[in-house]
PDB file with one MODEL, atoms N, CA, C and O in Angstrom:
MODEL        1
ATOM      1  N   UNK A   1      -2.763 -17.074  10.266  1.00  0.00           N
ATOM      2  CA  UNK A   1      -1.401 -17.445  10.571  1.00  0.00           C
ATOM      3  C   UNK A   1      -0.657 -17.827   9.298  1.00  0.00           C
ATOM      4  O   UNK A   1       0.554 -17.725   9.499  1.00  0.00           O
ATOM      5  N   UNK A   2      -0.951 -18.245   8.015  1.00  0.00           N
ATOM      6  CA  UNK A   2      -0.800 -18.939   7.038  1.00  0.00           C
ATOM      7  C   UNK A   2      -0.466 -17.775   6.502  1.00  0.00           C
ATOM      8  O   UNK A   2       0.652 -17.668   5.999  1.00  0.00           O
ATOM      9  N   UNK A   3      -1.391 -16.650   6.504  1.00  0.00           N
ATOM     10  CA  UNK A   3      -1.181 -15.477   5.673  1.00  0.00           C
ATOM     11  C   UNK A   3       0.080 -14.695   6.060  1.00  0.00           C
ATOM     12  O   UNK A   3       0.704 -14.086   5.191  1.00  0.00           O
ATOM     13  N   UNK A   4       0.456 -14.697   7.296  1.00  0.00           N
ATOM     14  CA  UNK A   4       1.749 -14.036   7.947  1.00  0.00           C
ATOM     15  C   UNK A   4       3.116 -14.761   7.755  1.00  0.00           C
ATOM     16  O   UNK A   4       4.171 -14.126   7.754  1.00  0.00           O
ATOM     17  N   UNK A   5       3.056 -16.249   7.575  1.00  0.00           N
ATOM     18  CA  UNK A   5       3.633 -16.816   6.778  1.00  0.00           C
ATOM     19  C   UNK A   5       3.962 -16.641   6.054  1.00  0.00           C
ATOM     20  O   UNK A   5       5.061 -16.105   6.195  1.00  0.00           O
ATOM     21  N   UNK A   6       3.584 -16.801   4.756  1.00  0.00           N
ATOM     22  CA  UNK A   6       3.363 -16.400   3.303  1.00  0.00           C
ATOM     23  C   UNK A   6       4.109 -15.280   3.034  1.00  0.00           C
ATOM     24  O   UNK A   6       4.994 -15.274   2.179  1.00  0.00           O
ATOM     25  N   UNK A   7       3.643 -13.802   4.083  1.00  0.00           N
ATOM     26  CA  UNK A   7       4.199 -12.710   3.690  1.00  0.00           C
ATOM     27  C   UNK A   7       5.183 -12.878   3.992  1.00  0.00           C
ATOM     28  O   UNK A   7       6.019 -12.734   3.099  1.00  0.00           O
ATOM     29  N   UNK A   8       5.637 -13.226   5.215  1.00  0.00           N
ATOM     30  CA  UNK A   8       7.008 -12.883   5.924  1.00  0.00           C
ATOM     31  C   UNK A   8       7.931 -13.906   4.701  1.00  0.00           C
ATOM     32  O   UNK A   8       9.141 -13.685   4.646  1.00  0.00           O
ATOM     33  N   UNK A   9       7.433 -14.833   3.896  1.00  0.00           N
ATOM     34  CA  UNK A   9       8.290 -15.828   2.934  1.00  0.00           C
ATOM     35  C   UNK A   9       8.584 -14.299   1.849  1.00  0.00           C
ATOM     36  O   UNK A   9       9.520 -13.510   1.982  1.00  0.00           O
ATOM     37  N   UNK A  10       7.593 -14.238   0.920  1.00  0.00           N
ATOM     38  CA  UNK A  10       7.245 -13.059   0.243  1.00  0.00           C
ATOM     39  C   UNK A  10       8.725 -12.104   0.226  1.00  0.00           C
ATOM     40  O   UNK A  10       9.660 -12.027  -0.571  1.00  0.00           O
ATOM     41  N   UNK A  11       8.417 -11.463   1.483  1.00  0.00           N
ATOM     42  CA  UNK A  11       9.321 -10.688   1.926  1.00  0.00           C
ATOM     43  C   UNK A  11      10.854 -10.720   2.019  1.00  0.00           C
ATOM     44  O   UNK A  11      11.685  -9.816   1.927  1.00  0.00           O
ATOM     45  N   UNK A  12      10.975 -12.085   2.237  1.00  0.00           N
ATOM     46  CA  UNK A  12      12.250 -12.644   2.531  1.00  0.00           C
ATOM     47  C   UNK A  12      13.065 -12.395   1.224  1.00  0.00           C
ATOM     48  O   UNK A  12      14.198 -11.914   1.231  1.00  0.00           O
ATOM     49  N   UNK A  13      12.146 -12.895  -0.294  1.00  0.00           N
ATOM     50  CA  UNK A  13      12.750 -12.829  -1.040  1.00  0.00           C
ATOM     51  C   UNK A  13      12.766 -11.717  -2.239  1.00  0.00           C
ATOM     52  O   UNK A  13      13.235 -11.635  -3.375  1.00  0.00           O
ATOM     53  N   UNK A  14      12.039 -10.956  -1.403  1.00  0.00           N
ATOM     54  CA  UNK A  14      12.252  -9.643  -2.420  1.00  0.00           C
ATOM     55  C   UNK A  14      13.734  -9.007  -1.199  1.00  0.00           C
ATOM     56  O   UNK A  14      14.944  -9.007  -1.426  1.00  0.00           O
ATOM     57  N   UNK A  15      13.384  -8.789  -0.619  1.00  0.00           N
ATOM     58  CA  UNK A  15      14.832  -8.435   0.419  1.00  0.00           C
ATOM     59  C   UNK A  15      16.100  -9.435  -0.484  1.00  0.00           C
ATOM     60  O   UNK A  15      16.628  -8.933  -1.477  1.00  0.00           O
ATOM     61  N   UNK A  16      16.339 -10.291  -0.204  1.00  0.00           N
ATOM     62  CA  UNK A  16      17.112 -11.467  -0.634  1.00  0.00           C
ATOM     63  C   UNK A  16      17.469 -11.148  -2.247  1.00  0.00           C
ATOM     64  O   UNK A  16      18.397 -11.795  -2.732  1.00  0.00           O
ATOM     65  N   UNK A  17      16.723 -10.113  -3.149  1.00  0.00           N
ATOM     66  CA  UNK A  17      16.458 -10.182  -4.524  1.00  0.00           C
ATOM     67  C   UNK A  17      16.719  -8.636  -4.505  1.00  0.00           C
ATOM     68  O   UNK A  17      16.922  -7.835  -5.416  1.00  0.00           O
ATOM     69  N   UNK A  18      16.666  -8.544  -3.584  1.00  0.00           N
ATOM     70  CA  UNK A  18      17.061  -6.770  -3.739  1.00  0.00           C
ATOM     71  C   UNK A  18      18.807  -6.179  -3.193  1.00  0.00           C
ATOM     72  O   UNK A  18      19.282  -5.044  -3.158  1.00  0.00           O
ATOM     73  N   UNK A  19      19.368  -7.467  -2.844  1.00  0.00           N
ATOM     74  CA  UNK A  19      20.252  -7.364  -2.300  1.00  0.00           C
ATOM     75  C   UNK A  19      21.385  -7.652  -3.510  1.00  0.00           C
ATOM     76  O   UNK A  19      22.580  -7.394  -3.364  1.00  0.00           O
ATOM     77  N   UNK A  20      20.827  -8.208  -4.684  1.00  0.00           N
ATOM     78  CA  UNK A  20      22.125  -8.109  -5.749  1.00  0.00           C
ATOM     79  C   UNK A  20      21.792  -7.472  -6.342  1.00  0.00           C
ATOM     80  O   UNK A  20      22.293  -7.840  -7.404  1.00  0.00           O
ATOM     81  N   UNK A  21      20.894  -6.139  -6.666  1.00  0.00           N
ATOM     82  CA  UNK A  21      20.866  -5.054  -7.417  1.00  0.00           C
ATOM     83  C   UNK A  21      21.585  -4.672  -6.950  1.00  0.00           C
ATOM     84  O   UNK A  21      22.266  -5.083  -6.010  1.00  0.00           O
ATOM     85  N   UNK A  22      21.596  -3.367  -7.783  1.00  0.00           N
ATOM     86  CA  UNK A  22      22.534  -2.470  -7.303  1.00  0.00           C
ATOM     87  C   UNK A  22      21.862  -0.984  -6.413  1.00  0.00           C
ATOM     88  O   UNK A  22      20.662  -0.993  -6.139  1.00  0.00           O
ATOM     89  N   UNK A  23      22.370  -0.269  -6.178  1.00  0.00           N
ATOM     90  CA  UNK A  23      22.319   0.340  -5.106  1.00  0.00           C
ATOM     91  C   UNK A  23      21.332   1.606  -5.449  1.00  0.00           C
ATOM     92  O   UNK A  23      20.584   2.128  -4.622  1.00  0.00           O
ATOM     93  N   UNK A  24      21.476   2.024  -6.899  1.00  0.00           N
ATOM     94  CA  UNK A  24      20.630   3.067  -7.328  1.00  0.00           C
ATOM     95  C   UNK A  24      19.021   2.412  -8.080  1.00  0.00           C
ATOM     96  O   UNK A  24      17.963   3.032  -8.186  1.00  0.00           O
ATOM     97  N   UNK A  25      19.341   0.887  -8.542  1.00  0.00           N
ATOM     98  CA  UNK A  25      18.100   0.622  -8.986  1.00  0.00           C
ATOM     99  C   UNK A  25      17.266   0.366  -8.186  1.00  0.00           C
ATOM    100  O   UNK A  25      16.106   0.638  -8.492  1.00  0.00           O
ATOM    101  N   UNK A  26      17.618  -0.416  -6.511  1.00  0.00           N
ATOM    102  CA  UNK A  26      16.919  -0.587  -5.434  1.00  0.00           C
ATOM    103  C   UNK A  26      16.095   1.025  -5.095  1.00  0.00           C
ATOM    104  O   UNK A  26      14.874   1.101  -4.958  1.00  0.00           O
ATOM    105  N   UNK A  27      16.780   1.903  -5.027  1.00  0.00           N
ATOM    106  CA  UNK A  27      16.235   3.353  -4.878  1.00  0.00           C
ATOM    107  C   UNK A  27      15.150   3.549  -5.338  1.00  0.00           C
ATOM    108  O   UNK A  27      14.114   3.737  -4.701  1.00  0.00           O
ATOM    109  N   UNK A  28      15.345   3.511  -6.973  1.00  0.00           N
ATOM    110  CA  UNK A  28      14.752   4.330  -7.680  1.00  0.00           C
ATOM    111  C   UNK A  28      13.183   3.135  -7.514  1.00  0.00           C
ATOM    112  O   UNK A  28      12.072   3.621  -7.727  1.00  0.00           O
ATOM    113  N   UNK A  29      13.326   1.554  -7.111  1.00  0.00           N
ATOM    114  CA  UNK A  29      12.112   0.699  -7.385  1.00  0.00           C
ATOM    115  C   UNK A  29      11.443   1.088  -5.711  1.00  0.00           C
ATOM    116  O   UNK A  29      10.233   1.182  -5.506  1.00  0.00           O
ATOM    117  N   UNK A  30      12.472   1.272  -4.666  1.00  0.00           N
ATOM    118  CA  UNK A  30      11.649   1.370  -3.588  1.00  0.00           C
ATOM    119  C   UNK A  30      10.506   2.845  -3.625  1.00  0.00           C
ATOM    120  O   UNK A  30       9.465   2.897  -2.970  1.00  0.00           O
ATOM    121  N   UNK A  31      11.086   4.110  -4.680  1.00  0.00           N
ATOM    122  CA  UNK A  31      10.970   5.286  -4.186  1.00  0.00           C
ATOM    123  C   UNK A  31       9.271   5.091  -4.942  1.00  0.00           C
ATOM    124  O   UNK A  31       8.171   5.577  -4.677  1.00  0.00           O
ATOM    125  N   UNK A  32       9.805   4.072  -6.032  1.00  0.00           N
ATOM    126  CA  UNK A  32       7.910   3.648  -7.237  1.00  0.00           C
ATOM    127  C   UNK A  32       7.552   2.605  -6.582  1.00  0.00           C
ATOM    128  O   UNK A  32       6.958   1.815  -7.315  1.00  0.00           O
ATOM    129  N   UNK A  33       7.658   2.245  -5.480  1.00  0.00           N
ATOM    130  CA  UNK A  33       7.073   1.561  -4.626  1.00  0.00           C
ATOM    131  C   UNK A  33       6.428   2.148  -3.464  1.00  0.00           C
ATOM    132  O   UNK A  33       5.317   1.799  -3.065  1.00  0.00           O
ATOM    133  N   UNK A  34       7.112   3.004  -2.958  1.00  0.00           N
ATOM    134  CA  UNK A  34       6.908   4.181  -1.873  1.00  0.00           C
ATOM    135  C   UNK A  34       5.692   5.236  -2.748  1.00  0.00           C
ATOM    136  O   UNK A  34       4.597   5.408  -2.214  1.00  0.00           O
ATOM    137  N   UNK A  35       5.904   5.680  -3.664  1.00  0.00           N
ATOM    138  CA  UNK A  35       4.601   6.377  -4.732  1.00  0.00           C
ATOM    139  C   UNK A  35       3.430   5.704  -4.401  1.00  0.00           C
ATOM    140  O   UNK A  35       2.566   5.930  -3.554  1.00  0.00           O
ATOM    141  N   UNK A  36       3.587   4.744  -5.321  1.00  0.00           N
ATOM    142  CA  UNK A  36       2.633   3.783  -5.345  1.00  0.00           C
ATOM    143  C   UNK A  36       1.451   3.439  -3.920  1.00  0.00           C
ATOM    144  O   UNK A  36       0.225   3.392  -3.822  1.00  0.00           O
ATOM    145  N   UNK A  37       2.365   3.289  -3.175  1.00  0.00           N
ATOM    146  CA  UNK A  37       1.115   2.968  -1.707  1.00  0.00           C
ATOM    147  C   UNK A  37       0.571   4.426  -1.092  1.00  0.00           C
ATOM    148  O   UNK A  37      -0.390   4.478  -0.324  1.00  0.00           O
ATOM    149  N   UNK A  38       1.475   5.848  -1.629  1.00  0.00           N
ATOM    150  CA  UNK A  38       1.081   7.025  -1.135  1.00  0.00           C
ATOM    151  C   UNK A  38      -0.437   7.561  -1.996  1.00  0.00           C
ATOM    152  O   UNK A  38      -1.366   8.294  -1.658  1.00  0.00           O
ATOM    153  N   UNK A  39      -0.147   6.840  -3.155  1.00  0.00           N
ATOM    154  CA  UNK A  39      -1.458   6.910  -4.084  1.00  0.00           C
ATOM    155  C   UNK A  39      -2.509   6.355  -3.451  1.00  0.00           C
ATOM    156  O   UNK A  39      -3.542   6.994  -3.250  1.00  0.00           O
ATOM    157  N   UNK A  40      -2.358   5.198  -3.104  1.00  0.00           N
ATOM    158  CA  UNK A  40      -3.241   3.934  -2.472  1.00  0.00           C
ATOM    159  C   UNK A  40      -3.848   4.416  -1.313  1.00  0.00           C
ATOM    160  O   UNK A  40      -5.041   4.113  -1.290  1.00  0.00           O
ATOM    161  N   UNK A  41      -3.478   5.052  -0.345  1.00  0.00           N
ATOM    162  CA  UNK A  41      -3.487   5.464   0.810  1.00  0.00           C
ATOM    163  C   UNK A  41      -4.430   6.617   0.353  1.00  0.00           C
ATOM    164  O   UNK A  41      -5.535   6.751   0.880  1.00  0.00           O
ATOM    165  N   UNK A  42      -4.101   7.235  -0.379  1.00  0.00           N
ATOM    166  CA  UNK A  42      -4.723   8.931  -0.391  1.00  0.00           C
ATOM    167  C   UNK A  42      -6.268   8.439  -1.289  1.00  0.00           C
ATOM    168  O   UNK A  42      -7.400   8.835  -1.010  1.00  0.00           O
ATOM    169  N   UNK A  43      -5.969   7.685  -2.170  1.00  0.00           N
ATOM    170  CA  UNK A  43      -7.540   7.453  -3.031  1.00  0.00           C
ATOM    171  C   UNK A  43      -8.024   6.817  -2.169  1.00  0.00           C
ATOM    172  O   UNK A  43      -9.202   7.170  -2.110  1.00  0.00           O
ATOM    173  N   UNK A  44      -7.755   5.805  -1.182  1.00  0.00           N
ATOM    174  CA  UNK A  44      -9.135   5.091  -0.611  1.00  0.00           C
ATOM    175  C   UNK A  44      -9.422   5.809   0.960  1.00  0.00           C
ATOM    176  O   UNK A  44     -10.151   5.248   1.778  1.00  0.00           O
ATOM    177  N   UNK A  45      -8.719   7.161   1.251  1.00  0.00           N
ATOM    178  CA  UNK A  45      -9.055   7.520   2.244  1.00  0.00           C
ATOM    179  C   UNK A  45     -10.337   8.886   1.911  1.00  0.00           C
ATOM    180  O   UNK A  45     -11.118   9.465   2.666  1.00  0.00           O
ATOM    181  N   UNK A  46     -10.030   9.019   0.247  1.00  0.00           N
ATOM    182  CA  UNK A  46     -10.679   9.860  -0.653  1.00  0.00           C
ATOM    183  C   UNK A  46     -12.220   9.029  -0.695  1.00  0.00           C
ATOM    184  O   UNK A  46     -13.330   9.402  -0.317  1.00  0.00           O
ATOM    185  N   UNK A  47     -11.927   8.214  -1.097  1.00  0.00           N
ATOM    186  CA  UNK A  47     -13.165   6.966  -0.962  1.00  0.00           C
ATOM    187  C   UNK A  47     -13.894   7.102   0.485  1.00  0.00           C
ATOM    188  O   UNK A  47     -15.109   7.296   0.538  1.00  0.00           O
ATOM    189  N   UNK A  48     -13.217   7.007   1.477  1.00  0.00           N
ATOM    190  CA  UNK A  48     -13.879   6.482   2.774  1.00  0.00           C
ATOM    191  C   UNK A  48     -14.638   7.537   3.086  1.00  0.00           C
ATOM    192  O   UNK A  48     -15.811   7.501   3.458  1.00  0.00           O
ATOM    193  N   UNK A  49     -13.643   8.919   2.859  1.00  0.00           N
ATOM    194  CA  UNK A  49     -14.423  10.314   3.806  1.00  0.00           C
ATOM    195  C   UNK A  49     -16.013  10.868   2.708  1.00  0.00           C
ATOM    196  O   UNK A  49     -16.954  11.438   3.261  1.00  0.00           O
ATOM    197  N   UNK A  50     -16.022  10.624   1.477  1.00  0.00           N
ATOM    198  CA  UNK A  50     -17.089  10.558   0.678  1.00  0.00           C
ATOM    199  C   UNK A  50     -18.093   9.639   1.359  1.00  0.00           C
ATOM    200  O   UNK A  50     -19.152  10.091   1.796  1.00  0.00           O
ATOM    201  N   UNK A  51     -17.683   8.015   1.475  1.00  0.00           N
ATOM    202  CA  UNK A  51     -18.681   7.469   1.750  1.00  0.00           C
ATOM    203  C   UNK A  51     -19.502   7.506   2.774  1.00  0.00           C
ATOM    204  O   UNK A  51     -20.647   7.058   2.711  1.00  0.00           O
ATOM    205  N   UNK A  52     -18.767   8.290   4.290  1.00  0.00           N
ATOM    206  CA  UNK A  52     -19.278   8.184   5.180  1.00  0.00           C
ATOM    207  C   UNK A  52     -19.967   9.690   4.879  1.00  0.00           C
ATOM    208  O   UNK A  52     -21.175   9.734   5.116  1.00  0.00           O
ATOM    209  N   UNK A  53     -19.433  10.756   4.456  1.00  0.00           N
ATOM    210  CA  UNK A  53     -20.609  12.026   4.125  1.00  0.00           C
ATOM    211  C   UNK A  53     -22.276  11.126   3.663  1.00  0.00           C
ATOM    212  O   UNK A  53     -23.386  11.097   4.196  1.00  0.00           O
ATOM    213  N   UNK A  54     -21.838  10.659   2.747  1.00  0.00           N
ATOM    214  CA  UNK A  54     -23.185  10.074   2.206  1.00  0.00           C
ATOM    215  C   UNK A  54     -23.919   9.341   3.295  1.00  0.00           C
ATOM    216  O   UNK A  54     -25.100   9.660   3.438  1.00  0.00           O
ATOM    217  N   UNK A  55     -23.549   8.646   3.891  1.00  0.00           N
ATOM    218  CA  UNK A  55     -23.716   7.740   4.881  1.00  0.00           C
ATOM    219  C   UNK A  55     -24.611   8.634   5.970  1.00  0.00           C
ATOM    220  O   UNK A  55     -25.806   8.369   6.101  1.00  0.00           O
ATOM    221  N   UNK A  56     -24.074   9.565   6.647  1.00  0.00           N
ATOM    222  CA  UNK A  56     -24.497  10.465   7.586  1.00  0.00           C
ATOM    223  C   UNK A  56     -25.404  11.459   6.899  1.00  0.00           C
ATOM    224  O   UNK A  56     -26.279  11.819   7.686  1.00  0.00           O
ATOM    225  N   UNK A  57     -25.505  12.010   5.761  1.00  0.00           N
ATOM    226  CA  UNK A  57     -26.757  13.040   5.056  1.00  0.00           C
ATOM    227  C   UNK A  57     -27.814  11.557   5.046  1.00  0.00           C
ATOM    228  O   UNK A  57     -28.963  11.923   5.295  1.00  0.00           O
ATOM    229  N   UNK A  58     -27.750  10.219   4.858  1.00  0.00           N
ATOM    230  CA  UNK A  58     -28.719   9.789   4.428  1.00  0.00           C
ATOM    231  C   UNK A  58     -29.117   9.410   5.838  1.00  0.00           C
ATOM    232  O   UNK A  58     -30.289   9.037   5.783  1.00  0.00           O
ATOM    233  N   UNK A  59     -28.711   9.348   6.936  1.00  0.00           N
ATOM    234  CA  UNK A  59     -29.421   9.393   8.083  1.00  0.00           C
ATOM    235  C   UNK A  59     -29.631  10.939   8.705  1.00  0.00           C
ATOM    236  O   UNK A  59     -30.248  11.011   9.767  1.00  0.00           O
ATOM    237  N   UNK A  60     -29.263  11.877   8.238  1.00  0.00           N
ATOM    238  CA  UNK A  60     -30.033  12.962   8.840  1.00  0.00           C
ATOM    239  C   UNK A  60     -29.188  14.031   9.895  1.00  0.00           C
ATOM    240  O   UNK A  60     -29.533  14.980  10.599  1.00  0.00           O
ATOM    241  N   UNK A  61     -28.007  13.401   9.632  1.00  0.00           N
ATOM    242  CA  UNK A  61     -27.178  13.801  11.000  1.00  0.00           C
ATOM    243  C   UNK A  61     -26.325  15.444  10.673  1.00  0.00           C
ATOM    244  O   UNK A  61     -25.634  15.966  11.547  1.00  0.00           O
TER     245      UNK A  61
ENDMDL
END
């Protein structure tokens, strides 16, 4: 509960901090923000489907 807190504070003030930029720098930080988690997303799903191959050859399946 503390942690949902926290974020939803977090949040408040990047919103709140994104609201006196201006209109093209918000873009261009959401779009290297938007990158950024598409990277994140794709390497550890790169990670997962490896680990479970290994996982399943070492039981036999």
């Amino acid at each position: 509960m503390i942690f949902l807190v926290a974020a939803l504070l977090v949040l408040g003030v990047l919103v709140g901090a994104a609201a006196y930029l201006p209109l093209p720098v918000t873009l261009v930080l959401g779009t290297l923000i938007l990158l950024w988690l598409a990277v994140f997303t794709v390497r550890e799903r790169r990670r997962r489907t490896r680990s479970r191959a290994g996982h399943l050859a070492e039981k036999g399946a």
